[in-house]
Coordinates of C-alpha atoms in Angstrom, one line a residue:
Chain A
M1 CA 0.0 0.0 0.0
R2 CA 1.3 3.4 -0.9
V3 CA 0.6 6.0 1.8
P4 CA 2.6 9.3 1.7
L5 CA 3.9 11.0 4.8
A6 CA 3.9 14.8 5.2
G7 CA 7.2 16.5 4.8
L8 CA 9.0 13.9 2.6
P9 CA 10.2 14.5 -1.0
E10 CA 8.2 13.2 -4.0
R11 CA 11.3 11.7 -5.6
V12 CA 14.5 10.3 -4.2
T13 CA 17.7 9.6 -6.1
I14 CA 19.3 6.3 -5.2
Y15 CA 23.1 6.4 -5.4
E16 CA 23.9 2.7 -5.9
V17 CA 27.2 1.6 -4.4
G18 CA 27.0 -2.2 -4.7
P19 CA 29.6 -2.6 -7.5
R20 CA 32.1 -0.5 -5.7
D21 CA 31.5 -0.3 -1.9
G22 CA 29.7 -3.7 -2.0
L23 CA 32.1 -5.8 -4.0
Q24 CA 35.2 -4.1 -2.4
N25 CA 34.2 -5.5 0.9
E26 CA 33.3 -9.0 -0.1
K27 CA 35.8 -11.9 0.3
T28 CA 35.0 -13.3 -3.2
I29 CA 36.7 -11.6 -6.1
V30 CA 34.3 -11.3 -8.9
P31 CA 35.6 -11.4 -12.6
P32 CA 35.3 -8.1 -14.5
D33 CA 32.7 -9.4 -17.0
V34 CA 30.5 -10.4 -14.0
K35 CA 31.0 -6.9 -12.5
A36 CA 30.0 -5.3 -15.8
E37 CA 27.0 -7.5 -16.1
F38 CA 26.0 -6.5 -12.5
V39 CA 26.2 -2.8 -13.4
M40 CA 24.2 -3.3 -16.5
R41 CA 21.5 -5.3 -14.7
L42 CA 21.3 -2.6 -12.1
A43 CA 20.8 0.0 -14.8
D44 CA 18.2 -2.3 -16.4
A45 CA 16.4 -2.3 -13.0
G46 CA 16.1 1.5 -13.2
L47 CA 19.1 2.7 -11.2
R48 CA 20.5 5.8 -12.8
T49 CA 23.6 6.5 -10.6
I50 CA 25.9 3.5 -10.1
E51 CA 29.3 3.9 -8.5
T52 CA 31.0 1.4 -10.7
T53 CA 34.5 0.8 -9.5
S54 CA 37.6 2.4 -7.8
F55 CA 41.0 3.4 -9.0
V56 CA 42.6 2.5 -5.7
H57 CA 45.9 0.7 -5.9
P58 CA 45.2 -3.1 -6.3
K59 CA 47.6 -3.8 -3.4
W60 CA 44.9 -2.2 -1.1
V61 CA 41.7 -3.3 -2.8
P62 CA 42.4 -6.5 -4.9
Q63 CA 38.7 -6.9 -5.4
L64 CA 38.6 -3.9 -7.7
A65 CA 42.0 -4.3 -9.4
D66 CA 40.2 -4.7 -12.7
A67 CA 38.7 -1.2 -12.9
E68 CA 39.9 -0.6 -16.5
E69 CA 38.4 -3.9 -17.7
V70 CA 35.1 -3.3 -16.0
L71 CA 34.7 0.2 -17.6
A72 CA 35.8 -1.2 -21.0
A73 CA 33.2 -3.9 -20.8
L74 CA 30.4 -1.5 -20.0
P75 CA 28.4 0.0 -22.7
R76 CA 27.5 3.6 -21.8
R77 CA 23.8 4.4 -22.0
P78 CA 22.2 7.8 -21.9
G79 CA 20.9 8.9 -18.5
V80 CA 23.0 6.5 -16.5
R81 CA 25.9 8.0 -14.4
H82 CA 28.9 5.9 -13.5
P83 CA 31.0 7.7 -10.9
V84 CA 34.2 6.0 -9.8
L85 CA 36.2 6.3 -6.6
V86 CA 39.5 8.1 -7.0
P87 CA 41.9 8.1 -4.1
N88 CA 44.6 10.5 -5.4
E89 CA 46.2 12.1 -8.4
R90 CA 47.4 8.7 -9.8
G91 CA 43.9 7.4 -9.5
L92 CA 42.6 10.4 -11.3
E93 CA 45.0 9.9 -14.1
R94 CA 43.7 6.4 -14.6
A95 CA 40.1 7.6 -14.4
L96 CA 40.7 10.3 -17.1
R97 CA 42.5 7.8 -19.4
N98 CA 39.4 5.6 -19.1
G99 CA 36.8 8.3 -20.0
V100 CA 35.4 8.7 -16.5
T101 CA 33.3 11.9 -16.1
E102 CA 32.3 11.6 -12.5
I103 CA 34.5 10.8 -9.5
A104 CA 34.2 10.5 -5.8
I105 CA 36.9 11.2 -3.2
F106 CA 36.9 9.5 0.2
G107 CA 37.7 11.5 3.4
S108 CA 37.4 10.8 7.1
A109 CA 35.9 12.8 9.9
T110 CA 38.3 11.3 12.4
E111 CA 42.1 11.3 12.7
T112 CA 42.3 7.6 13.6
F113 CA 40.4 6.5 10.5
A114 CA 42.3 9.0 8.3
R115 CA 45.5 7.5 9.6
R116 CA 44.4 3.9 9.2
N117 CA 42.6 4.2 5.9
L118 CA 44.5 7.0 4.2
N119 CA 47.8 6.8 6.0
R120 CA 47.6 10.5 6.7
T121 CA 46.2 13.0 9.1
V122 CA 43.0 14.7 8.2
D123 CA 44.9 17.8 7.2
E124 CA 47.3 15.8 5.0
S125 CA 44.4 14.0 3.4
I126 CA 42.7 17.2 2.5
A127 CA 46.0 18.5 1.1
M128 CA 46.2 15.3 -1.0
F129 CA 42.6 15.8 -2.3
A130 CA 43.1 19.4 -3.2
P131 CA 45.0 18.9 -6.5
V132 CA 42.7 16.0 -7.4
V133 CA 39.5 18.0 -7.2
E134 CA 41.2 21.0 -8.9
R135 CA 42.3 18.9 -11.8
A136 CA 39.0 17.0 -12.0
R137 CA 37.1 20.3 -12.1
A138 CA 39.4 21.7 -14.7
E139 CA 38.7 18.6 -16.8
G140 CA 34.9 19.2 -16.3
L141 CA 34.3 16.3 -14.0
W142 CA 31.6 16.1 -11.3
V143 CA 33.0 15.4 -7.9
R144 CA 31.4 13.8 -4.8
A145 CA 33.1 13.9 -1.4
Y146 CA 32.6 11.1 1.0
V147 CA 33.1 11.8 4.6
S148 CA 33.2 8.7 6.7
M149 CA 32.8 7.9 10.5
V150 CA 30.2 10.8 10.8
C151 CA 28.3 9.2 13.7
G152 CA 31.0 7.2 15.5
D153 CA 34.4 5.8 15.1
P154 CA 35.5 2.3 16.3
W155 CA 38.6 3.8 17.9
E156 CA 37.5 7.2 19.0
G157 CA 33.9 6.5 19.9
D158 CA 31.4 9.4 19.5
V159 CA 32.4 11.9 16.8
P160 CA 31.4 15.5 17.6
I161 CA 29.1 17.1 15.1
E162 CA 31.3 20.2 14.8
Q163 CA 34.2 18.0 13.8
V164 CA 32.2 16.4 11.0
V165 CA 31.0 19.8 9.8
S166 CA 34.5 21.2 9.8
V167 CA 35.9 18.3 7.7
A168 CA 32.9 18.4 5.4
R169 CA 33.2 22.2 4.9
R170 CA 36.9 21.8 4.0
L171 CA 36.1 19.0 1.5
M172 CA 33.3 20.9 -0.1
D173 CA 35.5 24.1 -0.3
L174 CA 37.8 22.2 -2.6
G175 CA 35.1 22.4 -5.2
C176 CA 33.0 19.2 -4.6
S177 CA 29.4 19.2 -5.8
Q178 CA 28.0 16.6 -3.4
L179 CA 28.7 15.4 0.2
S180 CA 28.0 11.9 1.2
L181 CA 27.7 11.4 5.0
G182 CA 28.9 8.0 5.9
D183 CA 27.9 6.3 9.1
T184 CA 30.6 3.7 8.4
I185 CA 30.1 1.6 11.5
G186 CA 26.3 2.0 11.6
V187 CA 26.0 3.3 15.2
G188 CA 24.0 6.5 14.5
T189 CA 20.4 7.1 15.4
P190 CA 17.8 9.5 13.9
G191 CA 18.3 12.4 16.3
Q192 CA 22.0 12.5 15.6
V193 CA 21.4 12.3 11.8
T194 CA 19.0 15.2 12.0
A195 CA 21.2 17.4 14.1
L196 CA 24.2 16.7 11.7
I197 CA 22.2 17.7 8.6
E198 CA 20.9 20.8 10.4
A199 CA 24.4 21.8 11.4
L200 CA 25.7 21.3 7.9
A201 CA 22.9 23.5 6.6
A202 CA 23.9 26.2 9.1
A203 CA 27.4 25.9 7.8
G204 CA 26.2 26.5 4.2
I205 CA 25.9 22.9 3.0
G206 CA 22.2 22.5 2.3
P207 CA 20.4 19.1 2.1
D208 CA 20.2 19.5 -1.7
R209 CA 24.0 18.9 -1.8
I210 CA 23.9 16.1 0.8
A211 CA 23.6 12.4 0.4
V212 CA 23.4 9.9 3.3
H213 CA 25.3 6.6 3.4
F214 CA 24.1 4.4 6.2
H215 CA 25.2 1.0 7.3
D216 CA 22.7 -1.4 8.8
T217 CA 25.1 -3.0 11.3
Y218 CA 22.9 -2.0 14.2
G219 CA 19.7 -2.1 12.2
Q220 CA 19.3 1.7 12.2
A221 CA 19.8 2.5 8.5
L222 CA 16.2 2.9 7.4
A223 CA 15.1 4.8 10.5
N224 CA 18.1 7.1 9.9
T225 CA 17.1 7.4 6.2
L226 CA 13.6 8.5 7.2
A227 CA 15.1 11.1 9.5
A228 CA 17.4 12.4 6.7
L229 CA 14.5 12.6 4.2
R230 CA 12.5 14.7 6.8
A231 CA 15.5 16.9 7.1
G232 CA 15.4 17.6 3.3
V233 CA 17.9 15.1 1.9
T234 CA 16.9 13.5 -1.4
T235 CA 19.9 11.4 -2.3
V236 CA 20.4 8.1 -0.5
D237 CA 23.3 5.6 -1.0
A238 CA 22.5 1.9 -0.9
S239 CA 24.0 -1.4 -2.0
A240 CA 22.0 -3.8 -4.1
G241 CA 21.3 -6.9 -1.9
G242 CA 23.0 -5.3 1.0
I243 CA 26.4 -6.6 -0.2
G244 CA 29.6 -5.5 1.3
G245 CA 30.4 -4.0 4.6
C246 CA 31.9 -6.7 6.7
P247 CA 33.8 -9.4 4.9
Y248 CA 34.8 -11.3 8.0
A249 CA 31.5 -12.2 9.6
E250 CA 28.9 -13.8 7.4
S251 CA 26.0 -12.9 9.6
A252 CA 27.0 -9.3 10.0
T253 CA 25.6 -6.6 7.7
G254 CA 27.1 -3.5 6.2
N255 CA 25.5 -1.3 3.6
L256 CA 21.8 -0.5 3.6
A257 CA 20.3 -2.8 1.1
T258 CA 18.8 -1.0 -1.9
E259 CA 15.8 -3.3 -1.8
D260 CA 14.9 -2.4 1.8
L261 CA 15.3 1.2 0.9
V262 CA 13.1 0.9 -2.2
W263 CA 10.4 -1.0 -0.2
M264 CA 10.1 1.9 2.2
L265 CA 10.3 4.7 -0.4
H266 CA 7.7 3.0 -2.7
G267 CA 5.5 2.4 0.4
L268 CA 5.7 6.1 1.1
G269 CA 4.7 6.8 -2.5
I270 CA 8.1 8.2 -3.3
D271 CA 9.3 7.8 -6.9
T272 CA 12.7 6.1 -7.4
G273 CA 12.5 4.8 -10.9
V274 CA 13.5 1.3 -9.7
D275 CA 11.8 -1.9 -10.7
L276 CA 12.0 -3.8 -7.4
E277 CA 11.4 -7.2 -8.9
A278 CA 14.2 -6.8 -11.4
L279 CA 16.5 -5.5 -8.6
V280 CA 15.8 -8.5 -6.3
A281 CA 16.5 -10.9 -9.2
T282 CA 19.8 -9.1 -9.8
S283 CA 20.7 -9.4 -6.1
R284 CA 19.9 -13.0 -6.0
W285 CA 22.0 -13.6 -9.1
M286 CA 24.9 -11.7 -7.5
A287 CA 24.5 -13.6 -4.2
E288 CA 25.0 -16.9 -6.1
R289 CA 28.2 -15.5 -7.6
L290 CA 29.4 -14.4 -4.1
G291 CA 28.4 -17.8 -2.6
R292 CA 26.5 -16.3 0.3
P293 CA 22.9 -15.3 0.9
S294 CA 21.9 -11.7 0.4
P295 CA 21.7 -9.9 3.8
S296 CA 18.8 -7.8 2.5
R297 CA 15.6 -8.5 4.3
V298 CA 13.5 -7.8 1.3
V299 CA 15.5 -10.1 -0.9
Q300 CA 15.1 -12.8 1.7
A301 CA 11.4 -12.2 2.1
L302 CA 10.8 -12.3 -1.6
S303 CA 13.0 -15.3 -2.2
P304 CA 11.1 -18.5 -3.1
R305 CA 13.4 -20.4 -0.7
A306 CA 12.2 -18.4 2.2
P307 CA 8.5 -19.1 2.5
R308 CA 6.5 -16.2 4.0
A309 CA 5.1 -18.7 6.5
E310 CA 4.7 -16.5 9.6
A311 CA 1.0 -16.0 9.3
P312 CA -0.1 -19.7 9.0
A313 CA 2.4 -20.6 11.7
A314 CA 1.1 -18.2 14.2
R315 CA -2.2 -19.7 15.3
E316 CA -2.2 -17.6 18.4
S317 CA -5.7 -18.4 19.3
N318 CA -7.0 -21.4 17.4
E319 CA -9.5 -23.0 19.6
E320 CA -9.9 -26.7 19.7
H321 CA -12.0 -28.2 16.9
R322 CA -14.4 -30.2 18.9
Chain B
M1 CA 25.8 9.4 21.2
R2 CA 22.5 10.5 22.6
V3 CA 20.8 13.2 20.5
P4 CA 17.0 13.8 21.0
L5 CA 14.7 14.4 18.1
A6 CA 11.8 16.9 18.5
G7 CA 8.3 15.5 18.9
L8 CA 9.3 12.2 20.4
P9 CA 8.4 10.9 23.9
E10 CA 10.9 11.1 26.8
R11 CA 10.1 7.5 27.8
V12 CA 8.9 4.4 26.0
T13 CA 7.5 1.3 27.5
I14 CA 8.8 -1.9 25.8
Y15 CA 6.3 -4.7 25.8
E16 CA 8.5 -7.7 25.6
V17 CA 7.0 -10.6 23.6
G18 CA 10.0 -13.0 23.2
P19 CA 8.8 -15.6 25.7
R20 CA 5.4 -15.9 24.1
D21 CA 5.4 -14.6 20.5
G22 CA 9.1 -15.4 20.1
L23 CA 9.2 -19.0 21.5
Q24 CA 5.9 -19.9 20.0
N25 CA 7.3 -19.4 16.5
E26 CA 10.6 -21.2 17.0
K27 CA 11.1 -24.8 15.9
T28 CA 12.9 -25.8 19.1
I29 CA 10.7 -26.5 22.1
V30 CA 12.3 -25.0 25.2
P31 CA 11.8 -26.7 28.6
P32 CA 9.7 -24.7 31.2
D33 CA 12.6 -24.0 33.5
V34 CA 14.6 -22.4 30.7
K35 CA 11.5 -20.4 29.8
A36 CA 11.2 -19.2 33.3
E37 CA 14.9 -18.3 33.5
F38 CA 14.5 -16.4 30.2
V39 CA 11.7 -14.3 31.7
M40 CA 13.7 -13.7 34.9
R41 CA 16.8 -12.7 32.9
L42 CA 14.6 -10.3 30.9
A43 CA 13.3 -8.7 34.1
D44 CA 16.9 -8.5 35.4
A45 CA 17.8 -6.6 32.2
G46 CA 15.1 -4.0 33.1
L47 CA 12.1 -5.1 31.1
R48 CA 9.0 -4.4 33.1
T49 CA 6.2 -5.9 30.9
I50 CA 6.9 -9.4 29.7
E51 CA 4.3 -11.4 27.9
T52 CA 5.2 -14.7 29.5
T53 CA 3.2 -17.5 27.9
S54 CA -0.1 -18.5 26.3
F55 CA -3.1 -20.6 27.3
V56 CA -3.7 -21.7 23.7
H57 CA -4.5 -25.4 23.4
P58 CA -1.2 -27.4 23.2
K59 CA -2.5 -29.1 20.0
W60 CA -2.1 -25.7 18.2
V61 CA 1.0 -24.4 20.0
P62 CA 3.0 -27.2 21.4
Q63 CA 5.9 -24.8 22.1
L64 CA 3.8 -23.3 24.9
A65 CA 2.1 -26.4 26.3
D66 CA 3.8 -25.8 29.6
A67 CA 2.2 -22.5 30.5
E68 CA 1.3 -23.6 34.0
E69 CA 4.8 -24.9 34.8
V70 CA 6.4 -21.7 33.5
L71 CA 4.2 -19.5 35.7
A72 CA 4.7 -21.8 38.7
A73 CA 8.5 -21.6 38.3
L74 CA 8.5 -17.8 38.0
P75 CA 8.9 -15.8 41.2
R76 CA 6.8 -12.6 41.0
R77 CA 8.6 -9.4 41.7
P78 CA 7.1 -6.0 42.3
G79 CA 6.8 -3.8 39.3
V80 CA 7.1 -6.5 36.7
R81 CA 4.0 -7.3 34.7
H82 CA 3.4 -10.8 33.2
P83 CA 0.5 -10.7 30.8
V84 CA -0.4 -14.0 29.1
L85 CA -2.2 -14.7 25.9
V86 CA -5.7 -16.1 26.3
P87 CA -7.6 -17.4 23.3
N88 CA -11.0 -18.1 24.7
E89 CA -13.0 -18.8 27.8
R90 CA -11.2 -22.1 28.5
G91 CA -7.9 -20.3 28.3
L92 CA -9.1 -17.6 30.7
E93 CA -10.2 -20.3 33.2
R94 CA -6.6 -21.7 33.1
A95 CA -5.2 -18.2 33.5
L96 CA -7.3 -17.4 36.4
R97 CA -6.5 -20.7 38.1
N98 CA -2.8 -19.7 37.8
G99 CA -3.1 -16.3 39.3
V100 CA -2.7 -14.3 36.1
T101 CA -3.7 -10.6 36.4
E102 CA -3.2 -9.4 32.9
I103 CA -4.2 -11.0 29.7
A104 CA -4.1 -10.4 26.0
I105 CA -6.6 -11.6 23.3
F106 CA -5.6 -12.0 19.7
G107 CA -7.9 -10.7 16.9
S108 CA -7.5 -10.4 13.2
A109 CA -8.2 -7.4 10.9
T110 CA -8.9 -9.7 8.0
E111 CA -11.4 -12.5 7.3
T112 CA -8.9 -14.8 5.8
F113 CA -6.5 -14.7 8.8
A114 CA -9.5 -14.9 11.2
R115 CA -10.6 -18.1 9.4
R116 CA -7.1 -19.6 9.3
N117 CA -5.9 -18.6 12.8
L118 CA -9.2 -18.6 14.8
N119 CA -11.3 -20.9 12.6
R120 CA -14.0 -18.1 12.7
T121 CA -15.2 -15.1 10.8
V122 CA -14.2 -11.7 12.3
D123 CA -17.7 -11.4 13.7
E124 CA -17.6 -14.8 15.2
S125 CA -14.2 -14.1 16.8
I126 CA -15.4 -10.9 18.4
A127 CA -18.4 -12.8 19.7
M128 CA -16.0 -15.4 21.1
F129 CA -13.9 -12.7 22.8
A130 CA -16.9 -10.8 24.4
P131 CA -17.4 -13.1 27.3
V132 CA -13.7 -13.5 27.8
V133 CA -13.2 -9.8 28.2
E134 CA -16.3 -9.4 30.3
R135 CA -15.3 -12.1 32.7
A136 CA -11.7 -10.9 32.8
R137 CA -12.8 -7.4 33.7
A138 CA -15.2 -8.7 36.3
E139 CA -12.2 -10.5 37.9
G140 CA -10.2 -7.2 37.8
L141 CA -7.8 -8.2 35.0
W142 CA -6.1 -5.8 32.6
V143 CA -6.9 -6.7 29.0
R144 CA -4.9 -6.0 25.9
A145 CA -6.3 -6.6 22.4
Y146 CA -4.0 -7.6 19.6
V147 CA -5.2 -6.9 16.1
S148 CA -3.1 -8.6 13.5
M149 CA -2.6 -8.1 9.7
V150 CA -3.0 -4.3 10.1
C151 CA -0.8 -3.4 7.1
G152 CA -1.3 -6.3 4.8
D153 CA -2.4 -9.9 4.6
P154 CA -0.7 -12.7 2.7
W155 CA -3.9 -13.8 1.1
E156 CA -5.9 -10.5 0.9
G157 CA -3.0 -8.1 0.1
D158 CA -3.5 -4.5 1.2
V159 CA -5.8 -4.1 4.2
P160 CA -7.9 -0.9 4.1
I161 CA -7.3 1.4 7.1
E162 CA -11.1 1.7 7.7
Q163 CA -11.3 -2.1 8.1
V164 CA -8.6 -2.1 10.7
V165 CA -10.2 0.8 12.6
S166 CA -13.6 -1.0 12.5
V167 CA -12.2 -4.3 14.0
A168 CA -10.1 -2.3 16.5
R169 CA -13.1 -0.3 17.6
R170 CA -15.1 -3.4 18.2
L171 CA -12.3 -5.1 20.2
M172 CA -11.8 -2.0 22.4
D173 CA -15.5 -1.6 22.9
L174 CA -15.5 -5.0 24.6
G175 CA -13.6 -3.3 27.4
C176 CA -9.9 -3.7 26.5
S177 CA -7.4 -1.3 27.9
Q178 CA -4.7 -1.4 25.2
L179 CA -4.7 -2.1 21.5
S180 CA -1.6 -3.6 19.9
L181 CA -1.4 -3.0 16.1
G182 CA 0.3 -6.0 14.5
D183 CA 2.0 -5.7 11.1
T184 CA 2.1 -9.5 11.1
I185 CA 3.8 -9.9 7.8
G186 CA 6.0 -6.8 8.1
V187 CA 5.0 -5.1 4.8
G188 CA 3.9 -1.7 6.2
T189 CA 5.8 1.5 5.8
P190 CA 5.9 4.7 7.8
G191 CA 3.1 6.6 6.0
Q192 CA 0.7 3.8 6.4
V193 CA 1.5 3.4 10.1
T194 CA 1.0 7.2 10.7
A195 CA -2.3 7.2 8.8
L196 CA -3.5 4.2 10.7
I197 CA -2.7 5.8 14.1
E198 CA -4.4 9.0 13.1
A199 CA -7.5 7.2 11.9
L200 CA -7.7 5.3 15.2
A201 CA -7.4 8.6 17.1
A202 CA -10.2 10.0 15.0
A203 CA -12.3 7.0 16.0
G204 CA -11.6 7.6 19.7
I205 CA -8.6 5.3 20.3
G206 CA -5.8 7.7 21.1
P207 CA -2.1 6.9 20.9
D208 CA -1.9 6.6 24.7
R209 CA -3.9 3.3 24.4
I210 CA -2.1 2.0 21.3
A211 CA 1.0 -0.2 21.1
V212 CA 2.7 -1.1 17.9
H213 CA 3.9 -4.6 17.0
F214 CA 6.2 -4.6 13.9
H215 CA 7.9 -7.5 12.2
D216 CA 11.2 -6.9 10.5
T217 CA 10.5 -9.2 7.6
Y218 CA 11.1 -6.4 5.0
G219 CA 13.4 -4.4 7.2
Q220 CA 10.8 -1.7 8.0
A221 CA 10.2 -2.3 11.7
L222 CA 12.4 0.5 13.2
A223 CA 11.4 3.1 10.6
N224 CA 7.8 2.3 11.3
T225 CA 8.5 2.5 15.0
L226 CA 10.0 6.0 14.6
A227 CA 6.8 7.0 12.7
A228 CA 4.6 5.6 15.4
L229 CA 6.5 7.5 18.2
R230 CA 6.1 10.7 16.2
A231 CA 2.4 10.0 16.1
G232 CA 2.3 9.8 19.9
V233 CA 2.6 6.1 20.6
T234 CA 4.7 5.3 23.7
T235 CA 4.4 1.5 23.9
V236 CA 6.4 -0.7 21.5
D237 CA 6.3 -4.5 21.3
A238 CA 9.6 -6.3 20.6
S239 CA 11.2 -9.7 21.0
A240 CA 14.5 -10.2 22.7
G241 CA 17.1 -11.2 20.2
G242 CA 14.4 -11.0 17.4
I243 CA 13.4 -14.6 18.1
G244 CA 10.2 -16.0 16.5
G245 CA 8.3 -14.9 13.5
C246 CA 9.3 -17.4 10.9
P247 CA 10.2 -20.9 12.0
Y248 CA 10.6 -22.4 8.5
A249 CA 13.4 -20.1 7.1
E250 CA 16.5 -19.7 9.1
S251 CA 17.5 -16.5 7.5
A252 CA 14.1 -14.9 7.6
T253 CA 13.2 -12.6 10.4
G254 CA 10.1 -11.9 12.3
N255 CA 9.6 -9.8 15.4
L256 CA 11.5 -6.5 15.8
A257 CA 14.4 -7.3 18.0
T258 CA 14.3 -5.6 21.4
E259 CA 18.0 -4.8 21.2
D260 CA 17.6 -3.0 17.8
L261 CA 14.7 -1.0 19.3
V262 CA 16.7 -0.1 22.5
W263 CA 19.7 1.0 20.4
M264 CA 17.5 3.5 18.6
L265 CA 15.6 4.7 21.7
H266 CA 18.7 5.2 23.8
G267 CA 20.4 7.0 20.8
L268 CA 17.4 9.3 20.8
G269 CA 17.9 9.9 24.5
I270 CA 14.6 8.1 25.3
D271 CA 14.4 6.3 28.6
T272 CA 13.5 2.5 28.5
G273 CA 14.9 1.3 31.8
V274 CA 16.7 -1.5 29.9
D275 CA 20.3 -2.5 30.4
L276 CA 21.3 -3.2 26.8
E277 CA 24.4 -5.3 27.7
A278 CA 22.4 -7.6 30.0
L279 CA 19.7 -7.9 27.4
V280 CA 22.2 -8.9 24.7
A281 CA 23.8 -11.4 27.0
T282 CA 20.3 -12.9 27.6
S283 CA 19.6 -13.1 23.9
R284 CA 22.9 -14.8 23.2
W285 CA 22.2 -17.3 26.0
M286 CA 18.7 -18.0 24.5
A287 CA 20.1 -18.3 20.9
E288 CA 22.4 -21.1 22.2
R289 CA 19.4 -22.9 23.6
L290 CA 17.5 -22.4 20.3
G291 CA 20.5 -23.6 18.3
R292 CA 20.5 -20.7 15.9
P293 CA 22.1 -17.3 15.8
S294 CA 20.0 -14.3 16.9
P295 CA 18.6 -12.4 14.0
S296 CA 19.0 -9.1 15.9
R297 CA 21.5 -6.9 14.2
V298 CA 22.6 -5.3 17.5
V299 CA 23.2 -8.8 19.0
Q300 CA 25.2 -9.8 16.0
A301 CA 27.2 -6.5 16.0
L302 CA 28.0 -6.8 19.7
S303 CA 28.8 -10.5 19.6
P304 CA 32.5 -11.2 20.0
R305 CA 32.3 -13.8 17.2
A306 CA 31.3 -11.1 14.7
P307 CA 34.3 -8.7 14.6
R308 CA 33.3 -5.1 13.8
A309 CA 35.8 -5.2 11.0
E310 CA 34.3 -2.9 8.4
A311 CA 36.3 0.1 9.2
P312 CA 39.8 -1.4 8.9
A313 CA 38.7 -3.5 5.9
A314 CA 37.5 -0.4 4.0
R315 CA 40.8 1.2 2.9
E316 CA 39.0 3.1 0.2
S317 CA 41.8 5.4 -0.6
N318 CA 45.0 4.1 0.9
E319 CA 47.7 5.3 -1.4
E320 CA 50.8 3.2 -2.1
H321 CA 53.5 3.4 0.5
R322 CA 56.4 4.4 -1.7

């Protein structure tokens, strides 16, 4: 049933991260032709912005060592955007050589994660990004800035909102067009999300330039998304089938599943352009290739192997048949 | 981090359903002393309303055939409420003989589920409940009315809001004190939930008498809870560890996990009285007894066997060390 809720947008842009953020964090390394087919199937299912790969050095992310091959295998189609992650100037060179027109850079709100993920302080990482964004803009590229650990950090604990705003402001000042707020460990709750978006707006980064990137590790991703939509955000990151996020624990979950997001948005009467049935079929196909079940609850619920048997099993009050 | 959100209550009552709705829908039959220990551990973790068992005929729910033994093994403690499910007059007789002071009846918003679960039409089921509630009230018992399939029905599809309101009104008119709205198959979304609560208020059943009972089958339970809290509801049903809901599919999920709910509420600065750590320990203990991992995302995330390894595994942008 589609029932709108006051104060929410009519349309939401889903920024699909499965082929990059998803596959990067899966144990199984998928061949480039399968990756390209995954991206094409996602586009067939109606997704219009698909982060396709990363030009990170293969030493750090062997899962995406085939970025050139994936892009070469991928027929471009009008209306579908294929941003790629670019860590530094060398990555940007590779992206430009391969005809990429949209890139994303990946910063951290905390010093510890900057050090562990970027091998730099926050200041040094922003200094590293500056020439990347400058060159990208000069070449006419669209640039997204991720800021990670916006709600909490596994080493530092709570991350103050002012600290996130400060890093976000500096990243956007480099010339980025969109800011993606990443609750990388999934600990945030709706009040914190709302306060962060309001603080960013007060610092001149309005919700029209903000995307939210939630992880479902603590089950909070959809509730946080609802709060972000209420705060004016209209771009939401999600990963088809919920892939990625935590390669070491099969039961643990990472990225918000695109299907779970679409279920909520369509139920709210919000247009996404996505064909849910085609998307679920794609995620089931990819789960087979990854050799593990999709952590998406919608994919599980709509899977023929998972009978929707709760109702007949309930029998809370069946009186004796006498 | 605790950050409140405008328009939400300061305190929420969690109505714990794990020992009844949870265990009733698990394949494994748990011995009565383990059930009693489960209830006591939940009380130790701060839960103050625990639906403890059911007086349904054992033929229909063999999992709870030991209701008398569980109640006998359970030391009462001040401030902890132990409602039990009562399907009919015979069930009420058993409850009264065992010193129960709070009961719940279980109705259906749809004809098909009434027929399948109660072997009656909706009219016939309300006629069956009338003397149960009348007698219970005369004996001084508190009575809750469940109404199931409030967002959708596996056989009938969408369930019109007016139909739910009509059944709810008739159940409450019998003399019940609280109405629990059950999205039994988990298909609802926040707009539908809000509209339903508003329609009930317009029909004279205000949010102070409403509880919400969401299933996480499609991942919507917490987002729906957030919408219900905004609409004024302050009682939320949940099942410790997320047990129950779908006994035939190990990966599928049923009841909203109490831990996932508590994570959100505490993050919002809402008081629940629950000690999350003690609750997680209880759910891990019960998961061992049930022989399957807890479907709760919080229980998984806080489990020592599921390393929170996303952050260090990400390395989105680690440049070569040259």
